[in-house]
Amino acid sequence: MAKPQFYLTAPQTERCILIGVVTPDEKSWQVEINLNELAALAETAGAQVVEKIIQQRPQLDPAYYIGRGKAADIAARVIDQNIDLLIFDNELSSTQIKNLEALIEVKVIDRTALILDIFAAHARTREAKLQVEMAQLSYYLSRLTRQWSHLSRQVGGIGTKGPGETQLETDRRLIRRRMASLKHELDKIEEQDRTQRKKARTNINVAIIGYTNAGKSTLMNALTRAETLVENKLFATLDTTVRRLHLDPDKTVLLSDTVGFIRKLPPTLIASFKTTLAQTVDADILLHVVDISNENFYEHINVVNEILGELGISAKPVLLIMNKVDKINDNNILPKVKSLYPEALFISARKNLRLDRVKAALLEAINSRG
Ligand code: GDP
Ligand code: MG
């Protein structure tokens, strides 16, 4: 079986069109926000966004996702604008991908495949690499299954149980076997980690969390002066970094910088990254970093809180840190946000503004938990 490939490794930058669909149960401003984020993801993956297309539809088209007429329009633009790649904001079935690729004659992927691609490019440790492979296989397997049920529905019956079906079965079995062995290896790593974390239990653990690109790694660096990778890209780091932070002569905490949270994070990834997220789950205190210069920051706060809920840790003590105040030009914004979040700290991690407040608040939080 050929290993599934989701990489966008092209010799030069791929030119892409992003496509979103507004249906009656989705708001158009929401789809616009999603497409902006998809653009950032595409750039992180090394693609150049040439155009964004939003289509209104009463319902999704089972064969083409967008309508066939719209697909034909896009085919013309692909030729005009020399496009290499179409990226859909929502998950496509393998039938839809196949139909679109046949009609438009260009590579078609969806948001999940794009995110998996970025995760694959940014995983550094063995554990992160195994987790990414696991997520890729699980994504691939679900699409094989879907294609399979599509085939049996469309052409099923006598005479169709040919080599195609056997090949699918073989692929599925091989994928399952590989997933089982990955899981075994990941369990072993998790067990080692857990023993190590137990040993380190005398320390107080603080996890920096937040929406991707909020400034988590910058804050980590500013507080600890460590050389963590800082990039203006979504998911610049996948692996957790842990550093010591001295709060006062006799108080030291372990500070960890984790993968950023994001809207529509594929469930397969959340499952695969459980061990990476374990740093967050095990933390005594969370620093929730927010980029208040981003116009969607209220929503980002909600996405992060939702994921904390999914991880079952909504009750942990959280310090809300409003970052990038240096980027706020409008004098009316800060007072408004302050009145909505009276407990929040306002800082600039990049300009080293008010970092002493963060340390003081951490000390206070630690002392008050006794
Ligand atoms: P992370 O994804 O949350 O780890 O975000 P990063 O720490 O990698 O930062 C993302 C981008 O935001 C980088 O380009 C940083 O330089 C920038 N950034 C972080 N903090 C600040 C800040 O306080 N002010 C400004 N203007 N930019 C910041
Ligand atoms: Mg980071």
Tab-separated table of C-alpha atoms and ligand atoms in Angstrom:
chain	number	residue	atom	x	y	z
A	1	MET	CA	0.000	0.000	0.000
A	2	ALA	CA	1.285	3.458	-0.839
A	3	LYS	CA	1.586	5.672	2.212
A	4	PRO	CA	-1.134	8.354	2.065
A	5	GLN	CA	0.327	11.719	1.101
A	6	PHE	CA	-1.222	14.995	2.154
A	7	TYR	CA	1.889	17.099	1.783
A	8	LEU	CA	1.919	20.233	-0.285
A	9	THR	CA	5.604	19.841	-1.016
A	10	ALA	CA	5.856	21.569	-4.372
A	11	PRO	CA	9.022	23.027	-5.881
A	12	GLN	CA	7.540	26.525	-5.956
A	13	THR	CA	4.730	28.266	-4.112
A	14	GLU	CA	1.372	26.827	-5.046
A	15	ARG	CA	-1.278	29.320	-6.089
A	16	CYS	CA	-4.611	28.522	-4.486
A	17	ILE	CA	-8.272	29.511	-4.391
A	18	LEU	CA	-10.188	29.149	-1.121
A	19	ILE	CA	-13.823	28.115	-1.234
A	20	GLY	CA	-16.512	28.406	1.410
A	21	VAL	CA	-20.235	27.761	1.227
A	22	VAL	CA	-22.961	29.652	3.076
A	23	THR	CA	-25.970	27.455	3.786
A	24	PRO	CA	-29.128	28.581	5.623
A	25	ASP	CA	-27.732	27.289	8.929
A	26	GLU	CA	-24.412	29.137	8.624
A	27	LYS	CA	-23.990	32.909	8.789
A	28	SER	CA	-22.078	34.570	5.984
A	29	TRP	CA	-19.895	36.619	8.371
A	30	GLN	CA	-18.918	33.361	10.042
A	31	VAL	CA	-17.892	31.833	6.719
A	32	GLU	CA	-15.884	34.986	5.969
A	33	ILE	CA	-14.003	34.687	9.258
A	34	ASN	CA	-13.408	30.999	8.582
A	35	LEU	CA	-11.998	31.776	5.149
A	36	ASN	CA	-9.639	34.410	6.583
A	37	GLU	CA	-8.318	31.848	8.980
A	38	LEU	CA	-8.099	29.274	6.206
A	39	ALA	CA	-5.999	31.837	4.304
A	40	ALA	CA	-3.590	32.081	7.241
A	41	LEU	CA	-3.419	28.288	7.378
A	42	ALA	CA	-2.756	28.079	3.628
A	43	GLU	CA	0.063	30.614	3.948
A	44	THR	CA	1.504	28.669	6.850
A	45	ALA	CA	1.561	25.639	4.554
A	46	GLY	CA	3.451	27.692	1.971
A	47	ALA	CA	0.657	28.392	-0.506
A	48	GLN	CA	-0.259	31.764	-2.011
A	49	VAL	CA	-3.929	32.719	-1.731
A	50	VAL	CA	-5.058	34.219	-5.036
A	51	GLU	CA	-8.784	34.412	-4.423
A	52	LYS	CA	-11.522	33.562	-1.932
A	53	ILE	CA	-14.886	32.397	-3.227
A	54	ILE	CA	-18.033	32.194	-1.143
A	55	GLN	CA	-21.107	30.530	-2.571
A	56	GLN	CA	-24.640	30.754	-1.174
A	57	ARG	CA	-26.540	27.481	-1.391
A	58	PRO	CA	-29.817	26.191	0.079
A	59	GLN	CA	-28.004	22.893	0.648
A	60	LEU	CA	-24.688	21.218	-0.121
A	61	ASP	CA	-24.327	19.317	-3.359
A	62	PRO	CA	-23.572	15.631	-2.680
A	63	ALA	CA	-21.589	15.228	-5.900
A	64	TYR	CA	-19.632	18.529	-6.067
A	65	TYR	CA	-20.191	20.161	-2.649
A	66	ILE	CA	-20.633	23.436	-4.546
A	67	GLY	CA	-22.974	23.319	-7.518
A	68	ARG	CA	-21.777	21.839	-10.793
A	69	GLY	CA	-22.282	25.219	-12.512
A	70	LYS	CA	-20.132	26.976	-9.892
A	71	ALA	CA	-17.514	24.262	-10.273
A	72	ALA	CA	-17.414	24.944	-14.015
A	73	ASP	CA	-16.940	28.707	-13.311
A	74	ILE	CA	-14.070	27.892	-11.028
A	75	ALA	CA	-12.529	25.652	-13.685
A	76	ALA	CA	-12.307	28.677	-15.983
A	77	ARG	CA	-10.664	30.792	-13.258
A	78	VAL	CA	-8.182	28.054	-12.544
A	79	ILE	CA	-6.946	28.305	-16.117
A	80	ASP	CA	-7.068	32.133	-16.218
A	81	GLN	CA	-5.177	32.587	-12.986
A	82	ASN	CA	-2.833	29.669	-13.214
A	83	ILE	CA	-4.145	27.991	-10.045
A	84	ASP	CA	-2.501	24.837	-8.632
A	85	LEU	CA	-4.783	24.068	-5.745
A	86	LEU	CA	-8.350	24.486	-4.436
A	87	ILE	CA	-8.885	24.433	-0.678
A	88	PHE	CA	-12.394	23.934	0.686
A	89	ASP	CA	-13.195	25.195	4.169
A	90	ASN	CA	-15.247	22.138	5.043
A	91	GLU	CA	-14.565	18.449	4.962
A	92	LEU	CA	-15.275	16.931	1.558
A	93	SER	CA	-16.160	13.321	0.829
A	94	SER	CA	-13.785	11.392	-1.359
A	95	THR	CA	-16.489	11.313	-4.052
A	96	GLN	CA	-16.701	15.098	-4.032
A	97	ILE	CA	-12.927	15.408	-4.264
A	98	LYS	CA	-12.805	12.928	-7.128
A	99	ASN	CA	-15.625	14.655	-9.047
A	100	LEU	CA	-14.149	18.114	-8.536
A	101	GLU	CA	-10.676	17.009	-9.577
A	102	ALA	CA	-12.077	15.345	-12.689
A	103	LEU	CA	-14.074	18.427	-13.693
A	104	ILE	CA	-11.615	21.182	-12.785
A	105	GLU	CA	-8.370	19.281	-13.356
A	106	VAL	CA	-6.583	20.715	-10.351
A	107	LYS	CA	-5.636	19.382	-6.907
A	108	VAL	CA	-8.505	19.645	-4.396
A	109	ILE	CA	-8.093	19.400	-0.619
A	110	ASP	CA	-10.145	20.353	2.441
A	111	ARG	CA	-9.372	22.187	5.680
A	112	THR	CA	-8.639	19.000	7.571
A	113	ALA	CA	-6.096	17.802	5.004
A	114	LEU	CA	-4.475	21.251	5.118
A	115	ILE	CA	-4.226	21.232	8.910
A	116	LEU	CA	-2.839	17.691	8.869
A	117	ASP	CA	-0.257	18.828	6.330
A	118	ILE	CA	0.865	21.695	8.547
A	119	PHE	CA	0.991	19.476	11.599
A	120	ALA	CA	3.116	16.985	9.658
A	121	ALA	CA	5.539	19.737	8.642
A	122	HIS	CA	5.858	21.118	12.172
A	123	ALA	CA	6.054	18.009	14.328
A	124	ARG	CA	9.526	17.810	15.784
A	125	THR	CA	9.738	15.101	18.427
A	126	ARG	CA	9.144	11.425	17.761
A	127	GLU	CA	5.943	11.616	19.786
A	128	ALA	CA	4.495	14.488	17.773
A	129	LYS	CA	5.412	12.719	14.525
A	130	LEU	CA	3.664	9.539	15.644
A	131	GLN	CA	0.616	11.556	16.672
A	132	VAL	CA	0.444	13.247	13.291
A	133	GLU	CA	0.764	9.964	11.434
A	134	MET	CA	-2.016	8.532	13.569
A	135	ALA	CA	-4.291	11.468	12.720
A	136	GLN	CA	-3.460	11.213	9.015
A	137	LEU	CA	-4.240	7.508	8.937
A	138	SER	CA	-7.492	7.991	10.759
A	139	TYR	CA	-8.517	10.738	8.314
A	140	TYR	CA	-7.503	8.546	5.383
A	141	LEU	CA	-9.343	5.561	6.784
A	142	SER	CA	-12.603	7.463	7.233
A	143	ARG	CA	-12.412	8.630	3.635
A	144	LEU	CA	-11.715	5.116	2.391
A	145	THR	CA	-14.771	3.983	4.270
A	146	ARG	CA	-16.861	6.733	2.821
A	147	GLN	CA	-15.687	6.005	-0.706
A	148	TRP	CA	-16.346	2.369	-0.061
A	149	SER	CA	-19.941	2.902	1.039
A	150	HIS	CA	-20.463	5.201	-1.910
A	151	LEU	CA	-19.243	2.516	-4.317
A	152	SER	CA	-21.348	-0.226	-2.816
A	153	ARG	CA	-24.401	2.004	-2.926
A	154	GLN	CA	-23.898	3.143	-6.479
A	155	VAL	CA	-22.731	0.053	-8.267
A	156	GLY	CA	-23.204	-2.598	-5.594
A	157	GLY	CA	-24.493	-6.084	-6.226
A	158	ILE	CA	-23.271	-9.057	-8.169
A	159	GLY	CA	-20.216	-8.542	-10.304
A	160	THR	CA	-18.878	-5.569	-8.365
A	161	LYS	CA	-16.915	-7.513	-5.768
A	162	GLY	CA	-13.809	-7.323	-7.907
A	163	PRO	CA	-10.227	-6.429	-7.181
A	164	GLY	CA	-11.166	-2.844	-6.288
A	165	GLU	CA	-13.025	-3.993	-3.252
A	166	THR	CA	-10.300	-6.425	-2.250
A	167	GLN	CA	-7.742	-3.649	-2.538
A	168	LEU	CA	-9.816	-1.396	-0.301
A	169	GLU	CA	-10.165	-4.144	2.275
A	170	THR	CA	-6.420	-4.760	2.176
A	171	ASP	CA	-5.672	-1.063	2.535
A	172	ARG	CA	-8.038	-0.756	5.459
A	173	ARG	CA	-6.515	-3.766	7.171
A	174	LEU	CA	-2.986	-2.441	6.676
A	175	ILE	CA	-3.968	0.985	7.960
A	176	ARG	CA	-5.633	-0.502	11.039
A	177	ARG	CA	-2.561	-2.627	11.744
A	178	ARG	CA	-0.257	0.391	11.455
A	179	MET	CA	-2.585	2.433	13.699
A	180	ALA	CA	-2.531	-0.308	16.326
A	181	SER	CA	1.254	-0.337	16.359
A	182	LEU	CA	1.389	3.466	16.522
A	183	LYS	CA	-1.037	3.435	19.421
A	184	HIS	CA	1.112	0.877	21.224
A	185	GLU	CA	4.191	3.044	20.818
A	186	LEU	CA	2.342	6.211	21.844
A	187	ASP	CA	0.972	4.491	24.947
A	188	LYS	CA	4.517	3.558	25.913
A	189	ILE	CA	5.717	7.154	25.508
A	190	GLU	CA	2.732	8.437	27.470
A	191	GLU	CA	3.467	6.005	30.281
A	192	GLN	CA	7.091	7.224	30.466
A	193	ASP	CA	5.893	10.828	30.429
A	194	ARG	CA	3.423	10.161	33.178
A	195	THR	CA	6.109	8.655	35.429
A	196	GLN	CA	8.320	11.635	34.727
A	197	ARG	CA	5.544	14.072	35.440
A	198	LYS	CA	4.802	12.304	38.706
A	199	LYS	CA	8.432	12.594	39.711
A	200	ALA	CA	8.303	16.305	38.948
A	201	ARG	CA	5.097	16.668	40.937
A	202	THR	CA	6.660	18.808	43.647
A	203	ASN	CA	6.788	21.596	41.074
A	204	ILE	CA	3.942	23.905	40.304
A	205	ASN	CA	2.980	23.577	36.643
A	206	VAL	CA	1.702	26.538	34.689
A	207	ALA	CA	0.508	26.035	31.106
A	208	ILE	CA	0.295	28.862	28.590
A	209	ILE	CA	-2.773	28.292	26.450
A	210	GLY	CA	-4.709	30.325	23.928
A	211	TYR	CA	-5.798	30.682	20.380
A	212	THR	CA	-3.115	30.142	17.815
A	213	ASN	CA	-0.981	33.238	17.072
A	214	ALA	CA	-2.077	34.939	20.313
A	215	GLY	CA	1.534	35.397	21.446
A	216	LYS	CA	1.988	32.359	23.695
A	217	SER	CA	5.538	31.573	22.580
A	218	THR	CA	6.475	35.258	22.710
A	219	LEU	CA	5.228	35.458	26.296
A	220	MET	CA	7.107	32.258	27.153
A	221	ASN	CA	10.311	33.768	25.757
A	222	ALA	CA	9.778	37.124	27.399
A	223	LEU	CA	9.179	35.548	30.801
A	224	THR	CA	11.974	33.002	30.649
A	225	ARG	CA	14.316	34.534	28.060
A	226	ALA	CA	14.432	31.141	26.392
A	227	GLU	CA	14.818	30.574	22.722
A	228	THR	CA	11.473	29.113	21.784
A	229	LEU	CA	10.587	29.342	18.136
A	230	VAL	CA	8.467	32.429	17.498
A	231	GLU	CA	6.891	32.790	14.084
A	232	ASN	CA	3.918	34.647	12.760
A	233	LYS	CA	2.374	31.470	11.480
A	234	LEU	CA	-0.405	29.280	12.713
A	235	PHE	CA	0.979	26.267	14.572
A	236	ALA	CA	4.619	27.362	14.465
A	237	THR	CA	5.298	24.838	17.219
A	238	LEU	CA	3.546	21.604	17.932
A	239	ASP	CA	5.625	20.145	20.676
A	240	THR	CA	5.355	21.373	24.189
A	241	THR	CA	8.297	23.333	25.539
A	242	VAL	CA	8.808	23.500	29.281
A	243	ARG	CA	11.007	26.076	31.018
A	244	ARG	CA	11.722	27.131	34.554
A	245	LEU	CA	10.376	30.488	35.687
A	246	HIS	CA	11.606	32.092	38.914
A	247	LEU	CA	8.854	34.151	40.474
A	248	ASP	CA	10.767	35.097	43.594
A	249	PRO	CA	13.822	33.671	45.373
A	250	ASP	CA	11.952	30.664	46.731
A	251	LYS	CA	9.155	30.194	44.194
A	252	THR	CA	9.878	28.493	40.899
A	253	VAL	CA	7.259	27.174	38.528
A	254	LEU	CA	7.476	25.058	35.384
A	255	LEU	CA	6.014	26.971	32.483
A	256	SER	CA	4.854	25.101	29.375
A	257	ASP	CA	4.029	26.474	25.944
A	258	THR	CA	1.535	24.344	24.049
A	259	VAL	CA	0.047	24.000	20.617
A	260	GLY	CA	-2.444	26.731	19.799
A	261	PHE	CA	-6.147	26.102	19.764
A	262	ILE	CA	-8.116	26.797	16.623
A	263	ARG	CA	-11.654	26.800	15.286
A	264	LYS	CA	-12.783	23.582	13.636
A	265	LEU	CA	-9.781	21.631	14.879
A	266	PRO	CA	-10.401	18.180	13.420
A	267	PRO	CA	-11.596	15.740	16.110
A	268	THR	CA	-9.027	13.175	14.920
A	269	LEU	CA	-6.339	15.686	15.828
A	270	ILE	CA	-7.727	16.410	19.268
A	271	ALA	CA	-7.673	12.661	19.956
A	272	SER	CA	-4.166	12.255	18.568
A	273	PHE	CA	-2.831	15.187	20.528
A	274	LYS	CA	-4.172	14.092	23.877
A	275	THR	CA	-0.659	13.503	25.172
A	276	THR	CA	0.556	16.888	23.966
A	277	LEU	CA	-2.458	18.450	25.607
A	278	ALA	CA	-1.754	16.475	28.779
A	279	GLN	CA	0.570	19.320	29.820
A	280	THR	CA	-2.510	21.521	29.859
A	281	VAL	CA	-4.659	18.936	31.584
A	282	ASP	CA	-2.039	18.400	34.307
A	283	ALA	CA	-1.315	22.073	34.903
A	284	ASP	CA	-2.079	23.699	38.245
A	285	ILE	CA	-2.732	27.097	36.712
A	286	LEU	CA	-3.474	28.194	33.142
A	287	LEU	CA	-2.351	31.422	31.507
A	288	HIS	CA	-4.916	32.118	28.802
A	289	VAL	CA	-3.267	34.472	26.293
A	290	VAL	CA	-5.547	36.505	24.013
A	291	ASP	CA	-4.565	38.664	21.017
A	292	ILE	CA	-6.875	41.636	21.604
A	293	SER	CA	-5.682	43.312	18.412
A	294	ASN	CA	-7.501	40.568	16.494
A	295	GLU	CA	-11.061	41.681	15.734
A	296	ASN	CA	-12.360	38.173	16.456
A	297	PHE	CA	-10.786	37.851	19.871
A	298	TYR	CA	-14.108	37.381	21.718
A	299	GLU	CA	-14.764	34.353	19.586
A	300	HIS	CA	-11.213	33.087	20.113
A	301	ILE	CA	-11.805	33.207	23.869
A	302	ASN	CA	-14.938	31.108	23.368
A	303	VAL	CA	-13.170	28.539	21.183
A	304	VAL	CA	-10.457	28.124	23.820
A	305	ASN	CA	-13.030	27.793	26.598
A	306	GLU	CA	-14.909	25.197	24.581
A	307	ILE	CA	-11.787	23.099	24.110
A	308	LEU	CA	-11.024	23.391	27.840
A	309	GLY	CA	-14.542	22.045	28.366
A	310	GLU	CA	-13.863	19.137	25.998
A	311	LEU	CA	-10.703	18.356	27.935
A	312	GLY	CA	-12.755	18.431	31.139
A	313	ILE	CA	-10.691	21.170	32.805
A	314	SER	CA	-12.938	24.225	32.792
A	315	ALA	CA	-12.627	24.492	36.560
A	316	LYS	CA	-8.861	25.088	36.657
A	317	PRO	CA	-7.629	28.494	37.832
A	318	VAL	CA	-7.069	30.692	34.765
A	319	LEU	CA	-5.340	34.042	34.444
A	320	LEU	CA	-6.725	35.881	31.453
A	321	ILE	CA	-3.935	37.771	29.674
A	322	MET	CA	-4.882	40.342	27.054
A	323	ASN	CA	-1.817	40.577	24.831
A	324	LYS	CA	-0.652	42.937	22.048
A	325	VAL	CA	-1.961	46.118	23.697
A	326	ASP	CA	0.774	47.932	21.751
A	327	LYS	CA	-1.167	47.217	18.560
A	328	ILE	CA	-4.373	48.863	19.758
A	329	ASN	CA	-4.789	52.304	18.202
A	330	ASP	CA	-8.399	52.935	19.071
A	331	ASN	CA	-8.533	54.518	22.554
A	332	ASN	CA	-12.071	53.275	23.126
A	333	ILE	CA	-11.267	49.597	22.923
A	334	LEU	CA	-9.226	49.064	26.076
A	335	PRO	CA	-11.749	50.561	28.545
A	336	LYS	CA	-14.501	48.505	26.937
A	337	VAL	CA	-12.581	45.248	27.191
A	338	LYS	CA	-11.521	46.139	30.741
A	339	SER	CA	-15.109	46.554	31.842
A	340	LEU	CA	-16.052	43.223	30.265
A	341	TYR	CA	-13.075	41.377	31.755
A	342	PRO	CA	-12.250	43.245	34.958
A	343	GLU	CA	-9.950	40.456	36.153
A	344	ALA	CA	-7.802	40.385	32.999
A	345	LEU	CA	-4.197	41.616	32.733
A	346	PHE	CA	-3.255	43.842	29.793
A	347	ILE	CA	0.232	43.325	28.447
A	348	SER	CA	2.507	43.352	25.443
A	349	ALA	CA	4.690	40.282	25.365
A	350	ARG	CA	6.703	41.649	22.460
A	351	LYS	CA	7.356	45.053	24.031
A	352	ASN	CA	7.878	43.566	27.496
A	353	LEU	CA	5.049	45.693	28.876
A	354	ARG	CA	3.699	44.814	32.321
A	355	LEU	CA	5.222	41.346	32.461
A	356	ASP	CA	5.925	41.948	36.157
A	357	ARG	CA	2.131	42.033	36.621
A	358	VAL	CA	1.901	38.560	35.142
A	359	LYS	CA	4.491	37.267	37.573
A	360	ALA	CA	2.805	38.995	40.503
A	361	ALA	CA	-0.597	37.590	39.545
A	362	LEU	CA	0.908	34.115	39.237
A	363	LEU	CA	2.463	34.380	42.694
A	364	GLU	CA	-0.844	35.498	44.108
A	365	ALA	CA	-2.713	32.648	42.409
A	366	ILE	CA	-0.188	30.133	43.752
A	367	ASN	CA	-0.324	31.491	47.280
A	368	SER	CA	-4.083	31.580	47.320
A	369	ARG	CA	-4.324	27.924	46.345
A	370	GLY	CA	-2.154	27.219	49.421
B	1	GDP	P1	1.568	31.739	19.493
B	1	GDP	O1	1.042	31.035	18.283
B	1	GDP	O2	0.455	32.028	20.438
B	1	GDP	O3	2.706	31.035	20.150
B	1	GDP	O4	2.082	33.171	18.990
B	1	GDP	P2	3.594	33.706	18.818
B	1	GDP	O5	4.223	33.941	20.156
B	1	GDP	O6	4.315	32.836	17.872
B	1	GDP	O7	3.325	35.146	18.179
B	1	GDP	C1	2.621	35.305	16.969
B	1	GDP	C2	2.966	36.652	16.366
B	1	GDP	O8	2.466	37.704	17.174
B	1	GDP	C3	4.469	36.890	16.231
B	1	GDP	O9	4.703	37.576	15.021
B	1	GDP	C4	4.785	37.774	17.427
B	1	GDP	O10	5.904	38.582	17.220
B	1	GDP	C5	3.521	38.592	17.521
B	1	GDP	N1	3.323	39.107	18.890
B	1	GDP	C6	3.328	38.397	20.030
B	1	GDP	N2	3.127	39.206	21.098
B	1	GDP	C7	2.975	40.452	20.623
B	1	GDP	C8	2.718	41.731	21.216
B	1	GDP	O11	2.616	41.886	22.418
B	1	GDP	N3	2.588	42.790	20.364
B	1	GDP	C9	2.717	42.669	19.022
B	1	GDP	N4	2.565	43.761	18.289
B	1	GDP	N5	2.954	41.480	18.434
B	1	GDP	C10	3.080	40.397	19.201
B	2	MG	MG	3.593	29.242	19.658
